[in-house]
Coordinates of C-alpha atoms (C1' of nucleotides) in Angstrom, one line a residue:
Chain A
M1 CA -34.4 29.3 24.9
N2 CA -37.3 26.0 25.0
A3 CA -36.1 23.6 22.6
A4 CA -39.4 23.6 20.6
L5 CA -39.8 28.0 21.0
A6 CA -35.5 26.9 18.9
T7 CA -36.6 24.7 16.1
L8 CA -39.5 27.2 15.1
K9 CA -36.8 30.3 15.4
E10 CA -34.3 28.9 13.5
R11 CA -36.4 27.3 10.3
G12 CA -38.5 30.5 10.4
F13 CA -41.3 30.3 11.6
F14 CA -41.2 33.3 14.0
K15 CA -43.0 36.4 13.8
Q16 CA -44.9 37.5 16.3
C17 CA -45.6 36.4 19.6
T18 CA -47.9 38.6 22.0
D19 CA -45.4 37.2 24.6
E20 CA -42.4 35.3 24.4
D21 CA -40.9 35.1 27.5
L22 CA -44.5 33.4 29.1
L23 CA -44.5 31.1 25.7
N24 CA -40.8 30.0 26.8
K25 CA -42.3 29.3 30.2
K26 CA -45.1 27.0 29.0
L27 CA -43.3 24.5 26.9
D28 CA -41.1 24.4 29.0
E29 CA -43.0 23.8 31.4
G30 CA -44.7 20.2 29.8
P31 CA -47.4 20.1 26.6
V32 CA -48.7 22.6 25.6
R33 CA -52.5 22.4 24.1
I34 CA -52.0 24.3 20.3
Y35 CA -54.7 25.7 18.4
V36 CA -54.3 25.4 14.5
G37 CA -57.5 26.8 12.8
V38 CA -57.8 26.3 8.9
D39 CA -60.9 27.4 6.8
P40 CA -62.6 25.0 4.5
T41 CA -63.5 27.7 1.7
G42 CA -61.9 25.6 -0.6
P43 CA -62.4 21.7 -2.2
S44 CA -58.6 21.5 -0.8
M45 CA -55.4 23.1 0.6
H46 CA -53.2 24.9 -1.4
V47 CA -49.6 25.0 -0.6
G48 CA -50.1 28.7 0.8
H49 CA -52.1 26.8 4.0
M50 CA -48.7 25.0 5.1
V51 CA -46.9 27.0 6.9
P52 CA -49.3 26.7 10.2
L53 CA -49.1 22.7 9.9
F54 CA -45.3 22.6 9.3
A55 CA -45.1 24.0 12.7
M56 CA -47.1 22.5 14.6
H57 CA -45.7 19.0 12.9
H58 CA -42.6 20.5 14.2
L59 CA -44.3 21.8 18.2
Q60 CA -45.9 17.7 18.3
Q61 CA -42.8 17.0 17.7
A62 CA -41.5 18.3 20.6
G63 CA -43.7 17.1 22.4
H64 CA -47.3 19.4 22.7
L65 CA -50.4 19.2 21.9
P66 CA -51.9 19.7 18.7
I67 CA -55.9 21.6 17.9
V68 CA -56.7 21.3 14.3
L69 CA -60.0 23.5 14.0
V70 CA -61.3 23.0 11.2
G71 CA -64.2 26.4 10.9
G72 CA -67.0 24.4 9.9
G73 CA -68.7 27.3 11.4
T74 CA -66.3 30.5 10.5
A75 CA -66.5 29.2 6.4
R76 CA -69.8 30.2 6.5
I77 CA -68.8 34.0 6.9
G78 CA -65.4 34.3 5.6
D79 CA -62.4 35.6 7.0
P80 CA -61.8 38.7 5.3
S81 CA -57.8 39.5 6.3
G82 CA -56.1 39.6 3.9
K83 CA -58.7 39.3 0.7
T84 CA -59.8 42.6 -1.4
D85 CA -63.0 40.6 -2.3
M86 CA -65.8 39.4 -0.9
R87 CA -66.0 35.6 -0.5
K88 CA -68.6 33.9 -2.3
M89 CA -70.9 32.1 0.2
L90 CA -70.0 28.4 0.2
T91 CA -73.3 26.3 0.7
I92 CA -73.8 23.8 3.6
D93 CA -73.1 21.2 1.9
Q94 CA -69.8 23.1 -0.2
I95 CA -68.3 23.0 2.8
K96 CA -68.6 19.9 3.5
S97 CA -67.3 17.7 1.9
N98 CA -64.3 20.7 2.1
A99 CA -63.9 19.9 5.4
E100 CA -64.0 16.2 4.7
N101 CA -61.2 17.1 2.3
L102 CA -59.2 19.1 5.0
K103 CA -59.0 16.4 7.7
K104 CA -57.4 13.8 4.9
Q105 CA -54.7 16.8 4.3
I106 CA -53.9 17.4 7.7
A107 CA -53.3 14.3 8.5
N108 CA -49.4 14.4 6.2
F109 CA -48.6 16.7 8.4
I110 CA -50.1 15.8 12.4
E111 CA -50.1 12.7 13.8
F112 CA -54.1 11.8 15.6
D113 CA -53.3 8.1 16.7
G114 CA -54.4 7.9 19.9
D115 CA -53.9 11.0 22.1
K116 CA -51.2 13.0 20.1
A117 CA -53.7 15.8 18.4
K118 CA -57.2 16.4 17.9
L119 CA -58.8 17.8 15.1
V120 CA -62.4 19.6 16.2
D121 CA -64.9 22.1 14.2
N122 CA -66.0 25.3 15.4
A123 CA -70.0 24.3 13.9
D124 CA -70.0 22.7 16.7
W125 CA -70.3 25.4 19.0
L126 CA -71.0 28.3 17.1
A127 CA -74.6 27.3 14.5
D128 CA -76.5 26.9 17.6
L129 CA -75.3 31.3 18.8
N130 CA -78.2 32.7 19.7
Y131 CA -77.9 35.9 18.8
I132 CA -78.9 37.8 21.9
D133 CA -76.7 35.9 23.9
F134 CA -73.9 35.9 22.1
L135 CA -73.5 40.0 21.7
R136 CA -74.2 39.8 25.1
D137 CA -72.0 38.0 26.4
I138 CA -69.1 38.9 23.3
G139 CA -70.1 41.3 21.8
R140 CA -69.6 43.8 24.5
H141 CA -66.0 42.7 24.4
F142 CA -64.8 44.0 21.8
S143 CA -64.7 47.6 20.0
V144 CA -65.4 49.2 16.6
N145 CA -62.8 52.0 17.1
R146 CA -59.7 48.9 17.4
M147 CA -61.9 46.2 15.4
L148 CA -60.6 49.8 12.9
T149 CA -57.9 50.6 13.5
F150 CA -56.7 46.6 12.0
E151 CA -55.4 46.9 9.3
A152 CA -57.2 43.9 8.0
Y153 CA -60.0 46.2 8.5
K154 CA -59.1 49.3 7.3
K155 CA -57.7 48.0 3.3
R156 CA -61.6 46.9 3.0
L157 CA -63.7 49.5 4.7
E158 CA -61.9 51.4 0.8
K159 CA -63.4 48.6 -1.2
G160 CA -66.3 47.5 0.9
L161 CA -66.7 45.4 4.2
S162 CA -70.4 43.6 5.1
F163 CA -71.5 43.3 8.0
I164 CA -70.8 40.0 8.4
E165 CA -67.2 39.2 7.2
F166 CA -66.9 42.5 10.2
N167 CA -67.9 39.5 12.6
Y168 CA -65.6 37.5 11.5
Q169 CA -62.9 38.0 13.7
L170 CA -65.7 37.6 17.2
L171 CA -66.1 34.1 16.4
Q172 CA -62.1 34.0 15.4
S173 CA -62.0 34.6 19.3
Y174 CA -65.2 32.8 20.5
D175 CA -62.8 29.5 18.7
F176 CA -60.0 30.2 21.2
L177 CA -61.8 30.5 24.0
E178 CA -64.1 27.7 23.8
L179 CA -61.3 25.6 23.3
Y180 CA -59.2 27.2 26.2
R181 CA -62.3 26.6 28.4
R182 CA -63.2 22.8 26.6
E183 CA -59.2 21.7 26.0
N184 CA -57.9 23.8 28.4
C185 CA -55.4 26.0 25.3
I186 CA -53.2 28.4 25.3
L187 CA -51.4 28.7 22.1
Q188 CA -52.8 29.9 19.0
I189 CA -50.7 30.2 16.3
G190 CA -51.2 31.1 12.3
G191 CA -50.0 32.8 9.6
D192 CA -49.7 37.7 10.4
D193 CA -51.8 37.9 8.7
Q194 CA -54.2 36.5 11.0
W195 CA -52.5 38.6 14.1
G196 CA -55.8 41.0 15.2
N197 CA -57.7 37.5 15.6
I198 CA -55.4 35.8 17.7
V199 CA -54.7 38.9 19.8
A200 CA -58.8 39.7 20.1
G201 CA -59.1 35.6 20.9
M202 CA -56.2 36.5 23.6
E203 CA -58.1 39.8 25.0
L204 CA -61.1 38.0 25.1
I205 CA -60.2 35.1 27.1
R206 CA -58.5 37.8 30.3
R207 CA -61.5 39.7 29.8
M208 CA -63.8 36.7 30.3
E209 CA -61.8 34.3 32.4
G210 CA -59.0 35.9 33.9
G211 CA -56.3 33.6 31.7
E212 CA -53.4 34.3 30.4
A213 CA -53.6 33.0 26.5
I214 CA -50.3 33.1 24.0
G215 CA -50.0 34.3 20.4
L216 CA -48.1 33.2 18.2
T217 CA -47.5 34.0 14.3
F218 CA -45.5 32.8 11.6
P219 CA -44.0 34.8 8.4
L220 CA -46.1 34.6 5.6
V221 CA -44.1 33.9 2.2
T222 CA -42.5 35.4 -0.6
R223 CA -40.9 34.7 -2.8
S224 CA -38.0 36.1 -4.5
D225 CA -39.2 37.4 -7.9
G226 CA -42.0 38.8 -6.4
K227 CA -44.6 36.1 -7.2
K228 CA -47.7 34.5 -4.6
M229 CA -46.8 31.3 -3.0
G230 CA -48.1 29.0 -4.8
K231 CA -49.8 30.6 -7.8
T232 CA -49.2 29.7 -11.3
E233 CA -50.7 30.8 -14.5
K234 CA -53.5 28.0 -14.1
G235 CA -54.3 28.7 -9.8
A236 CA -53.2 27.3 -6.9
I237 CA -50.5 24.1 -6.1
F238 CA -53.2 22.1 -3.9
L239 CA -52.2 19.4 -2.1
D240 CA -55.4 17.4 -3.3
P241 CA -53.9 15.3 -6.9
E242 CA -57.0 15.9 -8.8
L243 CA -55.8 19.3 -9.4
T244 CA -52.9 19.5 -9.0
S245 CA -51.0 16.8 -10.1
I246 CA -48.5 15.0 -8.1
Y247 CA -45.7 14.8 -11.3
D248 CA -46.8 19.4 -11.5
F249 CA -46.7 20.0 -8.0
F250 CA -42.9 18.1 -7.7
Q251 CA -42.3 20.4 -10.2
Y252 CA -43.3 23.4 -8.9
W253 CA -41.1 22.5 -5.4
R254 CA -38.3 22.0 -9.1
N255 CA -38.1 24.9 -10.5
V256 CA -38.5 27.4 -7.7
A257 CA -36.3 30.6 -7.5
D258 CA -32.2 29.5 -5.8
A259 CA -33.1 32.6 -3.8
D260 CA -35.9 30.4 -2.1
V261 CA -34.3 27.2 -1.9
E262 CA -32.9 27.2 2.3
K263 CA -36.4 29.1 3.3
F264 CA -38.5 26.6 1.2
L265 CA -36.3 23.7 2.0
L266 CA -36.2 24.7 6.0
L267 CA -40.1 25.3 5.5
Y268 CA -42.6 23.3 3.1
T269 CA -39.6 19.5 4.6
F270 CA -38.8 17.8 7.6
L271 CA -34.7 17.6 7.0
P272 CA -32.4 18.7 9.7
A273 CA -31.9 22.4 10.1
D274 CA -28.5 21.9 9.1
E275 CA -29.3 20.2 6.4
C276 CA -31.2 22.0 4.7
R277 CA -28.8 24.8 5.2
R278 CA -25.8 22.8 3.2
L279 CA -28.3 21.7 -0.2
G280 CA -29.6 26.1 0.0
A281 CA -26.1 27.7 -0.6
L282 CA -25.3 24.7 -3.2
K283 CA -24.4 27.6 -6.1
D284 CA -24.3 26.9 -10.2
Q285 CA -25.8 23.7 -11.0
E286 CA -25.1 22.4 -7.7
I287 CA -28.3 23.7 -6.4
N288 CA -30.7 22.2 -9.3
K289 CA -30.3 19.1 -6.5
A290 CA -31.0 20.8 -4.0
K291 CA -34.6 21.8 -5.5
E292 CA -34.5 18.2 -7.0
V293 CA -34.3 17.3 -2.7
L294 CA -36.8 19.7 -1.8
A295 CA -39.1 18.6 -4.1
Y296 CA -39.0 15.3 -3.4
E297 CA -39.0 15.6 0.0
L298 CA -42.0 17.7 -0.7
T299 CA -44.1 15.2 -2.4
K300 CA -43.5 12.3 -0.3
I301 CA -45.0 14.0 3.1
I302 CA -48.0 14.8 0.6
H303 CA -48.8 12.0 -2.1
G304 CA -46.1 8.9 -0.2
E305 CA -42.8 7.9 -0.8
A306 CA -43.8 5.2 -4.4
E307 CA -45.5 8.3 -5.8
A308 CA -42.7 11.1 -5.2
N309 CA -40.3 8.5 -6.3
K310 CA -42.5 8.3 -9.7
A311 CA -42.2 12.5 -10.0
M312 CA -38.9 12.4 -9.8
E313 CA -37.8 9.8 -12.2
G314 CA -40.7 11.0 -14.8
A315 CA -39.3 14.5 -14.7
R316 CA -35.9 13.2 -14.1
A317 CA -37.0 10.6 -18.0
A318 CA -38.9 14.0 -18.8
F319 CA -35.3 16.3 -19.0
K320 CA -32.7 14.0 -19.0
A321 CA -31.5 13.6 -22.9
G322 CA -32.6 9.4 -23.6
G323 CA -31.9 6.6 -20.9
T324 CA -34.8 4.7 -20.2
Q325 CA -35.5 5.7 -17.1
D326 CA -38.7 5.1 -15.5
K327 CA -41.8 7.4 -17.0
S328 CA -44.5 6.4 -15.4
G329 CA -44.6 9.9 -13.1
M330 CA -45.0 11.9 -16.4
P331 CA -48.9 13.3 -16.7
S332 CA -50.2 10.8 -19.3
A333 CA -52.8 9.1 -21.0
G334 CA -54.1 5.4 -24.0
M335 CA -53.8 6.1 -27.6
T336 CA -54.9 3.5 -30.3
V337 CA -53.3 2.8 -32.8
S338 CA -56.0 2.7 -34.9
E339 CA -55.8 6.4 -34.1
L340 CA -51.9 7.0 -35.7
E341 CA -52.8 4.7 -38.9
A342 CA -55.6 7.1 -39.5
G343 CA -52.8 10.5 -39.3
I344 CA -53.2 12.7 -36.4
N345 CA -51.9 16.2 -37.1
V346 CA -49.3 18.1 -35.1
M347 CA -52.2 20.8 -33.8
D348 CA -54.8 18.3 -33.3
L349 CA -52.3 15.7 -30.7
F350 CA -51.3 18.9 -29.1
V351 CA -54.8 20.1 -28.6
Q352 CA -55.8 15.6 -27.3
S353 CA -53.0 15.9 -25.3
G354 CA -53.9 19.6 -22.9
L355 CA -50.4 21.2 -24.0
C356 CA -52.9 23.3 -26.1
S357 CA -56.0 24.7 -25.0
S358 CA -57.6 25.7 -28.1
K359 CA -56.1 25.0 -32.2
S360 CA -54.9 28.3 -32.2
D361 CA -52.8 27.7 -29.0
A362 CA -51.5 25.0 -30.7
R363 CA -50.5 26.0 -34.2
R364 CA -48.6 29.4 -32.1
L365 CA -47.1 26.7 -30.7
V366 CA -46.0 24.4 -33.6
S367 CA -44.7 28.0 -35.3
Q368 CA -42.7 28.9 -32.8
N369 CA -40.4 26.5 -32.9
G370 CA -42.5 25.2 -28.9
A371 CA -43.4 22.1 -30.0
S372 CA -41.4 19.0 -30.1
I373 CA -42.5 14.7 -30.4
N374 CA -39.6 12.6 -29.4
G375 CA -37.0 14.5 -29.2
E376 CA -38.0 16.2 -32.8
K377 CA -39.3 19.7 -33.4
Y378 CA -42.3 19.9 -35.8
S379 CA -42.1 23.8 -36.6
D380 CA -44.3 22.6 -39.7
V381 CA -48.5 23.0 -38.6
D382 CA -49.8 20.3 -41.8
A383 CA -47.4 17.7 -40.2
I384 CA -49.7 14.3 -40.0
I385 CA -48.4 12.2 -36.8
G386 CA -49.0 8.3 -38.2
V387 CA -48.2 4.8 -36.7
E388 CA -44.4 5.5 -37.2
A389 CA -44.4 8.1 -34.7
I390 CA -44.7 5.6 -32.5
N391 CA -41.2 4.9 -29.9
E392 CA -40.8 2.0 -28.5
E393 CA -38.8 1.2 -25.4
G394 CA -38.5 -0.4 -22.0
G395 CA -41.7 -2.8 -24.2
E396 CA -44.6 0.1 -24.3
K397 CA -45.0 2.1 -27.3
E398 CA -45.2 5.8 -25.9
I399 CA -45.4 8.9 -27.9
V400 CA -43.7 12.1 -25.9
L401 CA -45.3 15.6 -26.8
K402 CA -43.1 17.9 -25.3
A403 CA -44.8 21.7 -25.4
G404 CA -42.2 24.3 -24.9
K405 CA -38.8 23.4 -22.3
K406 CA -41.1 21.8 -19.5
R407 CA -44.0 20.7 -20.4
F408 CA -44.6 17.7 -21.0
F409 CA -47.3 15.0 -21.4
R410 CA -47.0 10.9 -22.4
F411 CA -49.3 9.1 -25.0
I412 CA -49.1 5.1 -24.4
V413 CA -50.0 3.0 -27.6
K414 CA -52.6 0.0 -27.1
Chain B
rG1 C1' -84.8 56.6 0.1
rG2 C1' -82.6 60.8 -3.6
rG3 C1' -78.2 63.0 -6.5
rG4 C1' -73.9 61.6 -9.5
rA5 C1' -69.7 57.4 -11.6
rG6 C1' -68.8 52.8 -14.1
rG7 C1' -69.1 48.3 -15.4
rU8 C1' -64.2 46.7 -22.3
rU9 C1' -61.0 40.7 -23.8
rC10 C1' -56.3 36.6 -18.5
rC11 C1' -55.2 41.8 -14.9
rC12 C1' -55.2 47.4 -14.6
rG13 C1' -56.4 50.3 -18.2
rA14 C1' -57.2 53.2 -23.5
rG15 C1' -61.1 53.8 -26.8
rU16 C1' -63.5 58.0 -32.0
rG17 C1' -70.9 55.3 -34.8
rG18 C1' -67.5 52.4 -39.8
rU19 C1' -59.8 52.0 -40.7
rC20 C1' -61.9 47.9 -33.9
rA21 C1' -60.5 41.1 -32.1
rA22 C1' -59.8 46.7 -30.2
rA23 C1' -54.3 51.2 -28.0
rG24 C1' -50.2 50.9 -23.3
rG25 C1' -48.7 48.2 -19.7
rG26 C1' -48.9 43.4 -16.1
rG27 C1' -48.6 38.8 -16.8
rG28 C1' -48.5 34.7 -19.9
rC29 C1' -47.0 31.7 -24.1
rA30 C1' -42.8 30.5 -27.9
rG31 C1' -37.6 31.5 -29.6
rA32 C1' -32.0 33.2 -28.1
rC33 C1' -28.7 32.7 -24.3
rU34 C1' -28.7 29.4 -19.3
rG35 C1' -29.0 25.0 -14.5
rU36 C1' -35.5 22.2 -15.3
rA37 C1' -32.4 29.1 -12.6
rA38 C1' -32.4 34.5 -12.2
rA39 C1' -31.9 38.6 -15.6
rU40 C1' -31.6 40.2 -20.7
rC41 C1' -33.4 40.7 -26.1
rU42 C1' -36.6 38.8 -29.4
rG43 C1' -42.0 37.6 -31.0
rU44 C1' -46.8 36.4 -29.4
rU45 C1' -51.0 36.2 -27.0
rG46 C1' -60.0 35.3 -28.6
rC47 C1' -62.1 31.4 -31.4
rU48 C1' -61.4 29.0 -36.6
rU49 C1' -62.4 23.8 -41.4
rC50 C1' -58.3 29.9 -42.7
rG51 C1' -63.6 31.7 -46.2
rG52 C1' -65.0 33.7 -41.3
rC53 C1' -67.1 33.6 -36.8
rU54 C1' -67.9 35.0 -31.2
rU55 C1' -66.7 38.6 -28.0
rC56 C1' -66.8 45.2 -25.2
rG57 C1' -72.8 44.2 -17.9
rA58 C1' -77.7 41.6 -19.2
rA59 C1' -81.7 42.0 -23.4
rG60 C1' -84.4 44.6 -26.3
rG61 C1' -83.8 49.0 -29.5
rU62 C1' -81.9 53.8 -33.6
rU63 C1' -78.9 52.9 -38.0
rC64 C1' -76.5 50.3 -44.3
rA65 C1' -72.8 50.1 -40.1
rA66 C1' -72.8 50.2 -32.5
rA67 C1' -67.8 49.0 -27.6
rU68 C1' -69.3 53.9 -28.7
rC69 C1' -75.8 56.1 -29.5
rC70 C1' -82.1 55.2 -27.1
rU71 C1' -84.8 51.9 -23.8
rU72 C1' -85.2 48.9 -20.0
rC73 C1' -82.8 45.8 -16.7
rU74 C1' -78.6 44.7 -13.1
rC75 C1' -74.2 45.1 -10.5
rU76 C1' -69.8 48.4 -8.5
rC77 C1' -68.2 53.0 -6.2
rC78 C1' -69.6 57.8 -4.4
rC79 C1' -72.2 62.0 -2.1
rC80 C1' -77.0 63.5 0.3
rA81 C1' -81.4 61.5 4.3

RNA sequence: GGGGAGGUUCCCGAGUGGUCAAAGGGGGCAGACUGUAAAUCUGUUGCUUCGGCUUCGAAGGUUCAAAUCCUUCUCUCCCCA
């Protein structure tokens, strides 16, 4: 088997392929141009978008040529695959700014130096399409009967599917055709929810150009506890540090279920597969080391080594009692001495930190014995925090709040 | 275009003119147990200056009193054309 394909399989990136033998052959013959699409429908990628990009990274390492398509055109429509509701329409400006952010994030996975990879935007060819021409040239190759049998559309038929969304598949197929014509791109990869769209693209290429194209999909990543990948109560885990703090990003991975560690190491880090397996096989307390490696490695890929170190140190400082570790990675804010001299109510302090969303929330936390300051429990709702709460460590004056067992916040007193 | 059903707190989903801040479940949060795990058990889950205040698609109205009745609007789903 081709080495690149073997790597993908070994690491869990293989779900279905339209023609595995052909793919094997093509990958062996030399560099293949490979298309993966991302739609700029949100201000940032989130954790769920990463799998195809990691796969692309491995393929690039094996010498193949990624073409990353940012769907500036298709984002105007919205892909119904896997969705139960129609997406909100985005303005052109939103899409543009989303696309810019996306491009930066993609560069974490794929090298764009020189000719190693290409970034394209399908708005370049979709925006000015002529409707009549499109219908006549492309639309005639699609059978509505056939499309309705796809799971993606079936589901939506129960709920309601607008005509605009129904066209998504044609546009994505047309993208593949364009890339085949322009770049000689013969392989499209994506999540398994893209299977229908990818196959449709292949068929279009065969019908219009007589060309042989291949599709490859990855399993949709699930968590062993059944929760949605990359989602927390507060929302998705984003790659943009403005939307998900680096500390929270790190903690998300640090807290994955035992059963998921190995799978995630293989999918979401660049560590050798053997190493991922070794770490994933650790048991009991030892597996925490593997979780830390996962969190560290992935944070490093997305946010850089310096930030990853900060986040790891911050987490260690928070969870290991005492110690003089570096807490700079912990979420924090400034506070003046005079504020403390006046005295602040515990509940107000927790609200101010953002650890509690309202005073009622803070009251609950305190009365349920979940609030502590500098490691000391506070269960009196009326407690007033003053200057005596300032903790001096390593030359910095601070007050460290803790809500429950895992949420920390640090006030730096000036 | 005609007819029907419906929009309830994060989600699903009960709901009687007053005893509803609104059953139940899910999810969340907190506590116990732990390994920053899972499972389990317990408590809690609109806001508050703790007097109250603002919620049941939107706006009006009836009433001492409305999520519950009336009017208009709006959105969703279903059937017919």
